[in-house]
Amino acid sequence: MAHSARRDSPELPDLSLLKRLVRDQLIYLLEQQHEVDKLYKVEYKPISSISDQLCFLIRPRIPTVKWICGKLCECRRLPAAFLLPAQFYACEAVLEEQGIFGDVTTDEWAFYLLPLDDDIISLELPEFFRDNFLAGDQRWVRTAGSALHLLHSLFGPFSKVYGIGRCSKMTYESWREQVEEGDQKPRLAEIGNVFLIDRDVDFVTPLCSQVVYEGLVDDIFRIKCGCVEFGTDVTSSEKSIKVMLNSKDKVFNEIRNEHFSNVFGFLSQKARNLQIAYDKRQGMDIKQMKAFVSEELKGLKQEHRLLTLHISASESIMKKKTKQDFQELLKTEHCLLEGFEIRECVSFIEEHINRQVSMIESLRLLCLLSVTENGLLPKDFRSLKAQYLQSYGADHLLTFSNLKQLGLLVEQQPGETLTVMESKVGKLVNDRTAGKLTDAFSSLAKKSNFRALSRKLNLVPKSDEEYDLRVPRDMAYIFSGAYVPLSCKLIEQVLERDGWTGLEEVTRLINGHEFAVTADFKPKSDAQRIILVMFLGGCTFSEISALRFLGKEKGYKFIVVTTAITNSSRLLEALLDNHV
Amino acid sequence: MMKSKADEEDYWNSSKCNAFTFDDTDDEFSRLKESKKAVSSIGTLMGEDGEDDWEKFSWSGEPVGSISWSVKEMAASNQKTDREPAFPKISTETPPLNKSQSGLSLSSLFKGKGKGGNLQSFSDILGDSSLRLYTPELRKPKSEYKDLVGDWSAEETVQRLQQGKGVSLEKFRSLQDKLLLLDLAVAAHDGNAITAVLIYLKRTLCKEVLFRELESRTTALRHFIHYLTETREQRLLLELLRALGRTEDAALLQYKEYKSITDENKRRDFLKSCLSLPFAAEDAAHVLDHYTLLERQIIIEAADRKAERDGKVEIFQKFPRKASILNMPLITTLYYCCFYHYNEPEGTFSSPVNVRQTFKISEKQYFTTALAARAKLKAWLDVDALFNSRNWLGFTKKKSPLSFQRVVDILQKNSAPTHVLQDYVGLVSDAELRISLAQKHKCHDIVINTYRDMKDRQLLAQYRKKVEQGSAEERKIDELLNNSQIRWKN
């Protein structure tokens, strides 16, 4: 990045340890405990194995367990073993119901953390978001707490824990309980601070189109477990290829956090340098040539390969984005963020729906409109919902019901109605429940507060100022200078203030559940500047880029732990109701 | 090197999906031993989680190794009672913690609560587990187990549930006890424990009592609803929602069932039966539309399939249908009707006008769809007529409910030729936008005329380089540039 980074940033702890830990554990379970020699993917297809014992590695979900029960009874091969990344009572109840409890052994593969990169750890729990925020099922809270506990044991003790959101608080408490249950040996802390944040604290950020390279690649090609498959349009051959995208890819590492408009320039500069390096061999004598071939050539070739790959990926991104009028789309998003020309935005969205362009994109824009505008005007809501159902099918009635429940897409409530309703309902129930109701109501109302938050935290820079994307001056660069991601801004503010003091208004607008706890011991200063940020419900690559930027500015290093990497499509797809 | 790394990663990441073999077992095993050593060297730092890695217990303690665990636990908890809650060793290094503003404090974390039960020291567990790891006799007879299922208090029971340890809920028989258990599980924020208690409550309480008690317990209620959804206990779920007065949710849930009906006639009948459900007002209209649409699609599909088979209708021969129209969204159906049945009289089910009226499709929406469909067929006269029909006072000006920019976009996506595009690009009122569109779609005349109107000699001269040499456009530009009548501004 072009701007001057602080040089005194501390070193990150080595996360690869985590990978080895889970791997060995799995191998142990499979080989020693169950003598497994082959694994199959559960695809709801007939099983074609001749061995008399079957072992399934599955997520603890009732339908999956049921399916396996059916299979087992069908082919009369018992016993089988299950390995669940977390053992759920409900799944065992299914086994019991099916009458095969006891014949089947179940095991838990306590797989919490998968390091995707030097500074990204994923719990690989995409279902966390829907389970927790839509269904209100807290089954993963303990898992998240255990993950934090594991990190605490390996890299702690933590000296400060900040957080915001209901689930964050529960996770914090679960972690604390586990620390109390266990025992902590004194050790030097490698990670000093922790910040926990719920995804529903900030829905705006993941709903925006990503324009930073890594985010764009994720939006378009979908990165899975740090791995992306580039199709034939990128490879310009008959085969698609799978590529790991992480800091080991030197070229990628330099462009991943860049705004897309800089990427081409960077890549062509890189290509020129490469050419120069290759050209060196002209005029070399034999000895020099030998040294060149043995020392440099391999590196150059590799760089060459990577460069070619990322250039074609960029080209493909350009092509796809031009085709879908990306410019216009971005303009609409920026207007929504700014609260400017809303009528034009509404009619843009309407046309988008009318033309049956991507179902998810239309939904994304609708949600962004709702979240930024405090809900849709009743008239707009009805008309857009009707048109949406006409364009994409009546079954989205269920999608709308989900979005409403989550508060992502709602009708504007006249301010009074809410309070009147609240007090009416409040009278009917006892005090304790009334308190809960107020909570529920304010969580309904809280989505309305984006404008106020934006003003308070200065999330939308004034549009009349020129924003030079090559020299980013704040985290807004990840959205072309149009918007500082709320989630990251909160983290910045809390770290700066060492707590929530002075942010009372902000937390009220977000509907609180904020907390900050401090230990009194002074850990070594380096660890203090290593901050673990845990996103409950997923985070986007753009947010990670923003945090990396913040880290460089302030001399922090962030390690992001997330239940899964998300983006607008994944977020919304999780809320569709398309499974029968 | 990159490659091998990638391979390794690949193996790792996909290991839960793809079949793989441990063909180099020895190697893996030696590596395993090695890293086990590494793991155990850090093991002391890992707290109980590290331990959990190796021990497996079922909930009710029956299949694997739970007995020894229970014994161990009992012993540990007994021990605990006469032991003061110990400070973890960390406290020697770290002074007590301060209370922070939010009123929460880490200090309680290091003090250890006097709860008893599960506060075994780490070395206990470690020693125990390493022993257990290699001892085969994990299974103990059931009878022994039963004796040992001690009288866990409600608190201890929930705690054990949280830790995934064997525990029996059967002793909680009074309603009060059951609810206490539930409330404790909720207070522990552990969804798994909550669901476990709910499953027990569901089995041992009658619906009326269970529903009544859940009504005031939002968190537990949401877990229960999610559980019933996952286990597909539709009937009970519906009863629950109705008992709670959530009739709209119940209606939606019932409506959702249509997805599992594949036969279109049965599906239509099912949708018809849904019409009387107590939906929210606007949703009722949408469900009615859904039913009406499917009913109509069935009729159109039957007629068109026959027409296609008989081979008498030209359009089906020229543009064979790619898929059936059944279960398509309304707008796709409208598009289909605009494509195959554009000029049919209003009275037929498949006439676009009829579809539009029945479903109250907005003018803009109808226009957009018809435009796309007719453009696809290259029926430029129909396209033209779409704009004209809006104008009552002589066909002098084309009007569109859609911006002409968008119109050009739609036409271009349907590969309209330049001479057609030109007409519509020319209608874009904003000069700059017009020029950029004209340039994009190579409508030279429009670019040239606009520059002429802007009296911009320089831009016109520049544009001359972009047109083909010796073309009519080039001649036109030359004529203009040589025209002394025009007062160029530059």
Short mmCIF file of C-alpha atoms in Angstrom, two decimals, chain A residues 182-184, chain B residues 84-92 94 96 107 110-112:
data_model
loop_
_atom_site.label_atom_id
_atom_site.label_comp_id
_atom_site.label_asym_id
_atom_site.label_seq_id
_atom_site.Cartn_x
_atom_site.Cartn_y
_atom_site.Cartn_z
CA GLY A 182 -10.36 -25.24 33.54
CA ASP A 183 -7.02 -24.03 34.63
CA GLN A 184 -4.66 -21.53 33.17
CA GLU B 84 -11.55 -24.45 48.86
CA PRO B 85 -12.16 -23.07 45.39
CA ALA B 86 -8.62 -22.77 44.23
CA PHE B 87 -7.07 -19.88 42.48
CA PRO B 88 -5.78 -20.97 39.19
CA LYS B 89 -2.04 -20.68 39.01
CA ILE B 90 -2.26 -17.72 36.79
CA SER B 91 -3.21 -15.57 39.70
CA THR B 92 0.23 -15.75 41.17
CA THR B 94 -1.38 -11.65 37.71
CA PRO B 96 -6.53 -9.30 40.95
CA SER B 107 -11.62 -11.06 38.20
CA PHE B 110 -9.73 -16.11 37.92
CA LYS B 111 -11.23 -16.61 41.29
CA GLY B 112 -13.22 -19.65 40.45
#
